[in-house]
Amino acid sequence: MATTQRGYYDILGIPRGASADDIKKAFRRRAREIHPDLHTGTKKTEMEKKFKELNEAHEVLSDPDKRKKYDQYGSNWEQAEAYEQARQQAGAQAGRGGRPGGPSGDFGDIFETFFGGRTRGGGASGFAVDGEDLETDVHLGIRDVLTGVTRRIDLTERVACKACGGSAIVRGRPCVVCGGSGVQAEKRTIEVRIPAGVQHDTRVRLAGKGQPGINGGKPGDLYLRVHIQANGIFRQKGFDIQVTLPVWPWEAALGADVMAPTLTEPVKVKIPPGSKADSKLRLKGKGLPTTTGEQGDLFLKLKIVMPSSISDEERTLYEQLGRARHSDPRAEIIAASRRGSS
Ligand SMILES: [Zn+2]
């Protein structure tokens, strides 16, 4: 028994191919807009009717079996189903009646279905609605990951219009503040603590920081999608950090004590004699904290660099180096290139 000529998909404002998740989200969003508690007077009566339609649409579309039948038969799906059954069971009566608890059940049943029994007494105005989950992006620097950080976050949510109290009417005329909808957008700034050790492109859940509930409904959760900005010095590899550390050729050859950056204060490190280009030194525990309380490492990747200009004295020393006997460092790739071309 459809109470409306509008299709269920139109009522929820979704396309016919919408996913189960889309249906759930659309239902929650719409339920908040037209919840009878947000309205008073004639608007409330109208919203109670709309709310009933919405629940009916949701009940059918959120049930895969009912949805399939609705898609097949349209708003007369219950009759069509009954007719099918009657045809199959020879002799059974083809009549149909209001099925208790079905979409044609009374208002109270529908509320029970919607709110899963967490309803309060006192008629339509006494029902609790949970707040929606909210999601927003946060951009962090790598040092924020080390320490955790407190951020102020601006949220926009739909609340009952303050000018008309949600009735949509002021002195017999449509409310100009909310344009007659009874709801308005409200900005809310909250302060949140983002824990140390968050990873790039993950979501942090802040329980109860989403949209507030109505009438004792529990608040939704706030999800922060974390983006960690690239840093020119510190590259994040999971909980480890990698830093390219420039060294002079003689430091690599002879070994040296040099200063290296860390996420906190620079530290002194020992370059071992005979260090090769691209070799790595590990600074244990100087990486990022994990959410389980461990600590990643910092790796220094050695990059052998040349001075941009050399003095006469240095030239003399290089000439001495050049006269020393060394194997040809290119011998291997030249041999390999010949094998590859033959
Ligand atoms: Zn208003």
Tab-separated table of N, CA and C in Angstrom, residues 39-164:
chain	number	residue	atom	x	y	z
A	39	HIS	N	10.430	20.695	13.545
A	39	HIS	CA	9.381	21.552	13.003
A	39	HIS	C	8.227	21.674	14.000
A	40	THR	N	7.463	22.749	13.818
A	40	THR	CA	6.298	22.930	14.688
A	40	THR	C	5.094	23.307	13.824
A	41	GLY	N	3.918	23.250	14.440
A	41	GLY	CA	2.700	23.701	13.767
A	41	GLY	C	2.351	22.857	12.560
A	42	THR	N	1.827	23.518	11.505
A	42	THR	CA	1.367	22.777	10.318
A	42	THR	C	2.552	22.114	9.619
A	43	LYS	N	3.713	22.754	9.729
A	43	LYS	CA	4.922	22.185	9.113
A	43	LYS	C	5.230	20.819	9.735
A	44	LYS	N	4.985	20.717	11.024
A	44	LYS	CA	5.261	19.463	11.723
A	44	LYS	C	4.373	18.338	11.179
A	45	THR	N	3.089	18.651	10.973
A	45	THR	CA	2.153	17.653	10.434
A	45	THR	C	2.611	17.199	9.055
A	46	GLU	N	3.014	18.177	8.263
A	46	GLU	CA	3.487	17.883	6.910
A	46	GLU	C	4.742	17.003	6.958
A	47	MET	N	5.625	17.350	7.894
A	47	MET	CA	6.878	16.604	8.005
A	47	MET	C	6.647	15.191	8.528
A	48	GLU	N	5.637	15.021	9.388
A	48	GLU	CA	5.331	13.683	9.873
A	48	GLU	C	4.912	12.787	8.702
A	49	LYS	N	4.157	13.366	7.776
A	49	LYS	CA	3.714	12.627	6.602
A	49	LYS	C	4.930	12.265	5.730
A	50	LYS	N	5.792	13.262	5.526
A	50	LYS	CA	6.978	13.027	4.700
A	50	LYS	C	7.907	12.009	5.353
A	51	PHE	N	7.989	12.118	6.657
A	51	PHE	CA	8.867	11.225	7.404
A	51	PHE	C	8.389	9.775	7.262
A	52	LYS	N	7.088	9.618	7.261
A	52	LYS	CA	6.491	8.295	7.108
A	52	LYS	C	6.802	7.734	5.706
A	53	GLU	N	6.685	8.604	4.711
A	53	GLU	CA	7.015	8.199	3.334
A	53	GLU	C	8.475	7.773	3.232
A	54	LEU	N	9.316	8.581	3.880
A	54	LEU	CA	10.755	8.320	3.821
A	54	LEU	C	11.071	6.955	4.436
A	55	ASN	N	10.461	6.686	5.574
A	55	ASN	CA	10.682	5.407	6.239
A	55	ASN	C	10.201	4.238	5.398
A	56	GLU	N	9.105	4.456	4.741
A	56	GLU	CA	8.563	3.405	3.877
A	56	GLU	C	9.541	3.123	2.732
A	57	ALA	N	10.008	4.200	2.114
A	57	ALA	CA	10.966	4.058	1.002
A	57	ALA	C	12.224	3.344	1.475
A	58	HIS	N	12.701	3.758	2.651
A	58	HIS	CA	13.936	3.165	3.176
A	58	HIS	C	13.737	1.689	3.517
A	59	GLU	N	12.615	1.374	4.120
A	59	GLU	CA	12.405	-0.007	4.532
A	59	GLU	C	12.413	-0.951	3.326
A	60	VAL	N	11.827	-0.493	2.250
A	60	VAL	CA	11.760	-1.341	1.056
A	60	VAL	C	13.123	-1.406	0.355
A	61	LEU	N	13.739	-0.238	0.155
A	61	LEU	CA	14.985	-0.221	-0.634
A	61	LEU	C	16.178	-0.786	0.126
A	62	SER	N	16.114	-0.783	1.465
A	62	SER	CA	17.250	-1.311	2.228
A	62	SER	C	17.158	-2.828	2.394
A	63	ASP	N	16.061	-3.409	1.952
A	63	ASP	CA	15.899	-4.863	2.020
A	63	ASP	C	16.075	-5.410	0.599
A	64	PRO	N	17.201	-6.116	0.340
A	64	PRO	CA	17.510	-6.535	-1.047
A	64	PRO	C	16.347	-7.262	-1.729
A	65	ASP	N	15.650	-8.088	-0.954
A	65	ASP	CA	14.557	-8.878	-1.526
A	65	ASP	C	13.371	-7.972	-1.901
A	66	LYS	N	13.010	-7.096	-0.967
A	66	LYS	CA	11.896	-6.177	-1.231
A	66	LYS	C	12.253	-5.212	-2.364
A	67	ARG	N	13.529	-4.763	-2.348
A	67	ARG	CA	13.973	-3.820	-3.379
A	67	ARG	C	13.850	-4.445	-4.765
A	68	LYS	N	14.237	-5.716	-4.875
A	68	LYS	CA	14.180	-6.420	-6.148
A	68	LYS	C	12.730	-6.455	-6.661
A	69	LYS	N	11.828	-6.754	-5.733
A	69	LYS	CA	10.407	-6.823	-6.119
A	69	LYS	C	9.873	-5.447	-6.488
A	70	TYR	N	10.311	-4.443	-5.730
A	70	TYR	CA	9.875	-3.076	-6.027
A	70	TYR	C	10.376	-2.653	-7.415
A	71	ASP	N	11.651	-2.985	-7.696
A	71	ASP	CA	12.216	-2.647	-9.008
A	71	ASP	C	11.435	-3.333	-10.136
A	72	GLN	N	10.957	-4.520	-9.830
A	72	GLN	CA	10.250	-5.301	-10.845
A	72	GLN	C	8.800	-4.834	-11.032
A	73	TYR	N	8.122	-4.603	-9.906
A	73	TYR	CA	6.685	-4.334	-9.989
A	73	TYR	C	6.295	-2.885	-9.680
A	74	GLY	N	7.233	-2.076	-9.206
A	74	GLY	CA	6.887	-0.700	-8.852
A	74	GLY	C	6.129	-0.641	-7.533
A	75	SER	N	5.344	0.423	-7.359
A	75	SER	CA	4.718	0.657	-6.055
A	75	SER	C	3.676	-0.403	-5.694
A	76	ASN	N	3.242	-1.201	-6.678
A	76	ASN	CA	2.270	-2.251	-6.379
A	76	ASN	C	2.938	-3.597	-6.098
A	77	TRP	N	4.218	-3.516	-5.687
A	77	TRP	CA	4.985	-4.755	-5.548
A	77	TRP	C	4.363	-5.746	-4.563
A	78	GLU	N	3.751	-5.217	-3.504
A	78	GLU	CA	3.170	-6.134	-2.515
A	78	GLU	C	1.988	-6.901	-3.107
A	79	GLN	N	1.155	-6.176	-3.827
A	79	GLN	CA	0.025	-6.824	-4.489
A	79	GLN	C	0.521	-7.828	-5.511
A	80	ALA	N	1.535	-7.416	-6.275
A	80	ALA	CA	2.076	-8.285	-7.313
A	80	ALA	C	2.627	-9.564	-6.703
A	81	GLU	N	3.287	-9.393	-5.558
A	81	GLU	CA	3.857	-10.557	-4.876
A	81	GLU	C	2.738	-11.482	-4.404
A	82	ALA	N	1.740	-10.883	-3.814
A	82	ALA	CA	0.602	-11.664	-3.321
A	82	ALA	C	-0.076	-12.411	-4.476
A	83	TYR	N	-0.181	-11.724	-5.588
A	83	TYR	CA	-0.812	-12.320	-6.776
A	83	TYR	C	-0.002	-13.514	-7.258
A	84	GLU	N	1.333	-13.320	-7.268
A	84	GLU	CA	2.231	-14.406	-7.677
A	84	GLU	C	2.040	-15.631	-6.793
A	85	GLN	N	1.994	-15.364	-5.480
A	85	GLN	CA	1.841	-16.471	-4.528
A	85	GLN	C	0.506	-17.177	-4.740
A	86	ALA	N	-0.526	-16.374	-4.984
A	86	ALA	CA	-1.866	-16.939	-5.172
A	86	ALA	C	-1.907	-17.834	-6.403
A	87	ARG	N	-1.194	-17.382	-7.431
A	87	ARG	CA	-1.166	-18.171	-8.660
A	87	ARG	C	-0.476	-19.495	-8.433
A	88	GLN	N	0.592	-19.430	-7.626
A	88	GLN	CA	1.366	-20.650	-7.399
A	88	GLN	C	0.632	-21.624	-6.494
A	89	GLN	N	-0.073	-21.074	-5.510
A	89	GLN	CA	-0.808	-21.965	-4.598
A	89	GLN	C	-2.257	-22.052	-5.065
A	90	ALA	N	-2.514	-23.074	-5.857
A	90	ALA	CA	-3.859	-23.219	-6.414
A	90	ALA	C	-4.887	-23.262	-5.292
A	91	GLY	N	-5.930	-22.493	-5.444
A	91	GLY	CA	-7.003	-22.520	-4.462
A	91	GLY	C	-6.847	-21.495	-3.351
A	92	ALA	N	-5.619	-20.991	-3.173
A	92	ALA	CA	-5.430	-19.980	-2.130
A	92	ALA	C	-6.074	-18.674	-2.561
A	93	GLN	N	-6.535	-17.926	-1.589
A	93	GLN	CA	-7.196	-16.675	-1.968
A	93	GLN	C	-6.170	-15.648	-2.412
A	94	ALA	N	-6.503	-14.878	-3.423
A	94	ALA	CA	-5.559	-13.923	-4.006
A	94	ALA	C	-5.627	-12.564	-3.315
A	95	GLY	N	-6.430	-12.474	-2.276
A	95	GLY	CA	-6.582	-11.172	-1.603
A	95	GLY	C	-5.324	-10.789	-0.831
A	96	ARG	N	-5.260	-9.578	-0.413
A	96	ARG	CA	-4.117	-9.131	0.385
A	96	ARG	C	-4.616	-8.228	1.497
A	97	GLY	N	-3.841	-8.130	2.510
A	97	GLY	CA	-4.216	-7.231	3.591
A	97	GLY	C	-2.992	-6.482	4.068
A	98	GLY	N	-3.212	-5.526	4.927
A	98	GLY	CA	-2.073	-4.780	5.491
A	98	GLY	C	-1.259	-5.738	6.335
A	99	ARG	N	0.035	-5.841	6.024
A	99	ARG	CA	0.861	-6.763	6.789
A	99	ARG	C	1.404	-6.050	8.014
A	100	PRO	N	1.147	-6.578	9.215
A	100	PRO	CA	1.630	-5.858	10.396
A	100	PRO	C	3.158	-5.722	10.365
A	101	GLY	N	3.622	-4.567	10.677
A	101	GLY	CA	5.068	-4.345	10.719
A	101	GLY	C	5.656	-4.043	9.354
A	102	GLY	N	4.885	-4.163	8.313
A	102	GLY	CA	5.387	-3.873	6.968
A	102	GLY	C	5.352	-2.385	6.718
A	103	PRO	N	5.599	-1.994	5.488
A	103	PRO	CA	5.610	-0.569	5.159
A	103	PRO	C	4.260	0.093	5.428
A	104	SER	N	3.190	-0.706	5.502
A	104	SER	CA	1.895	-0.105	5.736
A	104	SER	C	1.565	-0.043	7.228
A	105	GLY	N	2.486	-0.439	8.077
A	105	GLY	CA	2.269	-0.377	9.520
A	105	GLY	C	2.096	1.061	9.986
A	106	ASP	N	1.652	1.236	11.211
A	106	ASP	CA	1.381	2.615	11.632
A	106	ASP	C	2.673	3.354	11.994
A	107	PHE	N	2.504	4.611	12.307
A	107	PHE	CA	3.619	5.515	12.547
A	107	PHE	C	4.586	4.990	13.613
A	108	GLY	N	4.013	4.504	14.692
A	108	GLY	CA	4.834	3.990	15.791
A	108	GLY	C	5.740	2.855	15.368
A	109	ASP	N	5.203	1.938	14.567
A	109	ASP	CA	6.003	0.816	14.082
A	109	ASP	C	7.195	1.300	13.276
A	110	ILE	N	6.909	2.311	12.486
A	110	ILE	CA	7.951	2.823	11.598
A	110	ILE	C	9.085	3.423	12.413
A	111	PHE	N	8.729	4.162	13.437
A	111	PHE	CA	9.776	4.733	14.284
A	111	PHE	C	10.594	3.642	14.951
A	112	GLU	N	9.902	2.601	15.387
A	112	GLU	CA	10.600	1.483	16.024
A	112	GLU	C	11.604	0.871	15.055
A	113	THR	N	11.176	0.729	13.800
A	113	THR	CA	12.033	0.136	12.787
A	113	THR	C	13.254	1.012	12.555
A	114	PHE	N	12.976	2.296	12.405
A	114	PHE	CA	14.038	3.245	12.092
A	114	PHE	C	15.083	3.293	13.206
A	115	PHE	N	14.615	3.442	14.416
A	115	PHE	CA	15.565	3.706	15.495
A	115	PHE	C	15.988	2.469	16.259
A	116	GLY	N	15.598	1.321	15.729
A	116	GLY	CA	16.068	0.060	16.300
A	116	GLY	C	15.711	-0.096	17.765
A	117	GLY	N	14.585	0.425	18.161
A	117	GLY	CA	14.108	0.225	19.515
A	117	GLY	C	14.702	1.179	20.540
A	118	ARG	N	15.567	2.098	20.090
A	118	ARG	CA	16.151	3.037	21.038
A	118	ARG	C	15.277	4.290	21.181
A	119	THR	N	14.021	4.137	20.879
A	119	THR	CA	13.124	5.279	20.899
A	119	THR	C	12.689	5.606	22.321
A	120	ARG	N	12.330	6.847	22.531
A	120	ARG	CA	11.807	7.280	23.831
A	120	ARG	C	10.305	7.463	23.704
A	121	GLY	N	9.636	7.458	24.807
A	121	GLY	CA	8.184	7.637	24.784
A	121	GLY	C	7.798	9.065	24.467
A	122	GLY	N	6.484	9.327	24.387
A	122	GLY	CA	6.021	10.704	24.244
A	122	GLY	C	5.655	11.102	22.839
A	123	GLY	N	5.301	10.163	21.991
A	123	GLY	CA	4.849	10.518	20.640
A	123	GLY	C	5.993	10.878	19.730
A	124	ALA	N	5.632	11.397	18.565
A	124	ALA	CA	6.628	11.638	17.522
A	124	ALA	C	7.750	12.561	17.990
A	125	SER	N	7.401	13.501	18.894
A	125	SER	CA	8.412	14.483	19.283
A	125	SER	C	9.423	13.891	20.259
A	126	GLY	N	9.177	12.680	20.745
A	126	GLY	CA	10.071	12.123	21.751
A	126	GLY	C	11.126	11.187	21.203
A	127	PHE	N	11.234	11.080	19.876
A	127	PHE	CA	12.126	10.070	19.328
A	127	PHE	C	13.543	10.575	19.131
A	128	ALA	N	14.468	9.704	19.437
A	128	ALA	CA	15.882	10.060	19.333
A	128	ALA	C	16.404	9.780	17.927
A	129	VAL	N	17.238	10.671	17.433
A	129	VAL	CA	17.907	10.449	16.145
A	129	VAL	C	19.401	10.614	16.368
A	130	ASP	N	20.143	9.624	15.929
A	130	ASP	CA	21.596	9.719	16.051
A	130	ASP	C	22.151	10.753	15.090
A	131	GLY	N	23.238	11.413	15.486
A	131	GLY	CA	23.905	12.368	14.607
A	131	GLY	C	24.666	11.654	13.512
A	132	GLU	N	24.881	12.366	12.418
A	132	GLU	CA	25.612	11.774	11.291
A	132	GLU	C	27.112	11.774	11.568
A	133	ASP	N	27.794	10.834	10.933
A	133	ASP	CA	29.264	10.875	10.947
A	133	ASP	C	29.714	11.979	10.000
A	134	LEU	N	30.777	12.661	10.357
A	134	LEU	CA	31.327	13.718	9.503
A	134	LEU	C	32.755	13.339	9.135
A	135	GLU	N	33.196	13.832	7.981
A	135	GLU	CA	34.575	13.560	7.574
A	135	GLU	C	35.207	14.845	7.068
A	136	THR	N	36.441	15.061	7.423
A	136	THR	CA	37.131	16.254	6.943
A	136	THR	C	38.623	15.957	6.787
A	137	ASP	N	39.300	16.764	5.975
A	137	ASP	CA	40.728	16.546	5.708
A	137	ASP	C	41.584	17.343	6.681
A	138	VAL	N	42.683	16.768	7.106
A	138	VAL	CA	43.673	17.537	7.860
A	138	VAL	C	45.053	17.336	7.237
A	139	HIS	N	45.793	18.418	7.167
A	139	HIS	CA	47.131	18.368	6.583
A	139	HIS	C	48.149	18.557	7.707
A	140	LEU	N	49.044	17.599	7.826
A	140	LEU	CA	50.014	17.645	8.910
A	140	LEU	C	51.428	17.709	8.363
A	141	GLY	N	52.305	18.323	9.138
A	141	GLY	CA	53.728	18.248	8.849
A	141	GLY	C	54.274	17.004	9.534
A	142	ILE	N	55.482	16.607	9.126
A	142	ILE	CA	56.009	15.347	9.649
A	142	ILE	C	56.306	15.459	11.151
A	143	ARG	N	56.632	16.661	11.614
A	143	ARG	CA	56.899	16.826	13.055
A	143	ARG	C	55.622	16.685	13.877
A	144	ASP	N	54.472	17.016	13.246
A	144	ASP	CA	53.191	16.822	13.949
A	144	ASP	C	52.970	15.340	14.237
A	145	VAL	N	53.475	14.493	13.313
A	145	VAL	CA	53.312	13.048	13.471
A	145	VAL	C	54.143	12.568	14.664
A	146	LEU	N	55.275	13.238	14.863
A	146	LEU	CA	56.177	12.858	15.955
A	146	LEU	C	55.542	13.121	17.314
A	147	THR	N	54.897	14.272	17.428
A	147	THR	CA	54.439	14.708	18.751
A	147	THR	C	52.931	14.566	18.942
A	148	GLY	N	52.195	14.426	17.826
A	148	GLY	CA	50.746	14.608	17.906
A	148	GLY	C	50.488	16.104	17.888
A	149	VAL	N	49.266	16.503	17.579
A	149	VAL	CA	49.019	17.936	17.428
A	149	VAL	C	47.556	18.245	17.754
A	150	THR	N	47.303	19.447	18.250
A	150	THR	CA	45.933	19.887	18.495
A	150	THR	C	45.522	20.829	17.376
A	151	ARG	N	44.394	20.570	16.751
A	151	ARG	CA	43.946	21.372	15.620
A	151	ARG	C	42.533	21.893	15.846
A	152	ARG	N	42.279	23.095	15.328
A	152	ARG	CA	40.908	23.609	15.318
A	152	ARG	C	40.305	23.250	13.966
A	153	ILE	N	39.141	22.667	13.984
A	153	ILE	CA	38.514	22.197	12.749
A	153	ILE	C	37.130	22.807	12.602
A	154	ASP	N	36.864	23.372	11.430
A	154	ASP	CA	35.554	23.980	11.158
A	154	ASP	C	34.633	22.934	10.547
A	155	LEU	N	33.469	22.795	11.142
A	155	LEU	CA	32.481	21.846	10.631
A	155	LEU	C	31.214	22.610	10.283
A	156	THR	N	30.507	22.131	9.268
A	156	THR	CA	29.211	22.708	8.923
A	156	THR	C	28.152	21.650	9.148
A	157	GLU	N	27.097	22.004	9.884
A	157	GLU	CA	26.038	21.024	10.086
A	157	GLU	C	24.672	21.684	9.978
A	158	ARG	N	23.676	20.853	9.735
A	158	ARG	CA	22.307	21.339	9.575
A	158	ARG	C	21.605	21.282	10.920
A	159	VAL	N	21.069	22.432	11.330
A	159	VAL	CA	20.366	22.495	12.614
A	159	VAL	C	19.017	23.179	12.384
A	160	ALA	N	18.136	23.064	13.355
A	160	ALA	CA	16.849	23.749	13.266
A	160	ALA	C	17.099	25.259	13.185
A	161	CYS	N	16.342	25.946	12.320
A	161	CYS	CA	16.522	27.381	12.115
A	161	CYS	C	16.270	28.133	13.430
A	162	LYS	N	17.197	29.026	13.770
A	162	LYS	CA	17.077	29.736	15.047
A	162	LYS	C	16.004	30.826	14.977
A	163	ALA	N	15.784	31.366	13.777
A	163	ALA	CA	14.814	32.464	13.646
A	163	ALA	C	13.375	31.978	13.832
A	164	CYS	N	13.074	30.803	13.319
A	164	CYS	CA	11.689	30.316	13.365
A	164	CYS	C	11.551	29.076	14.246
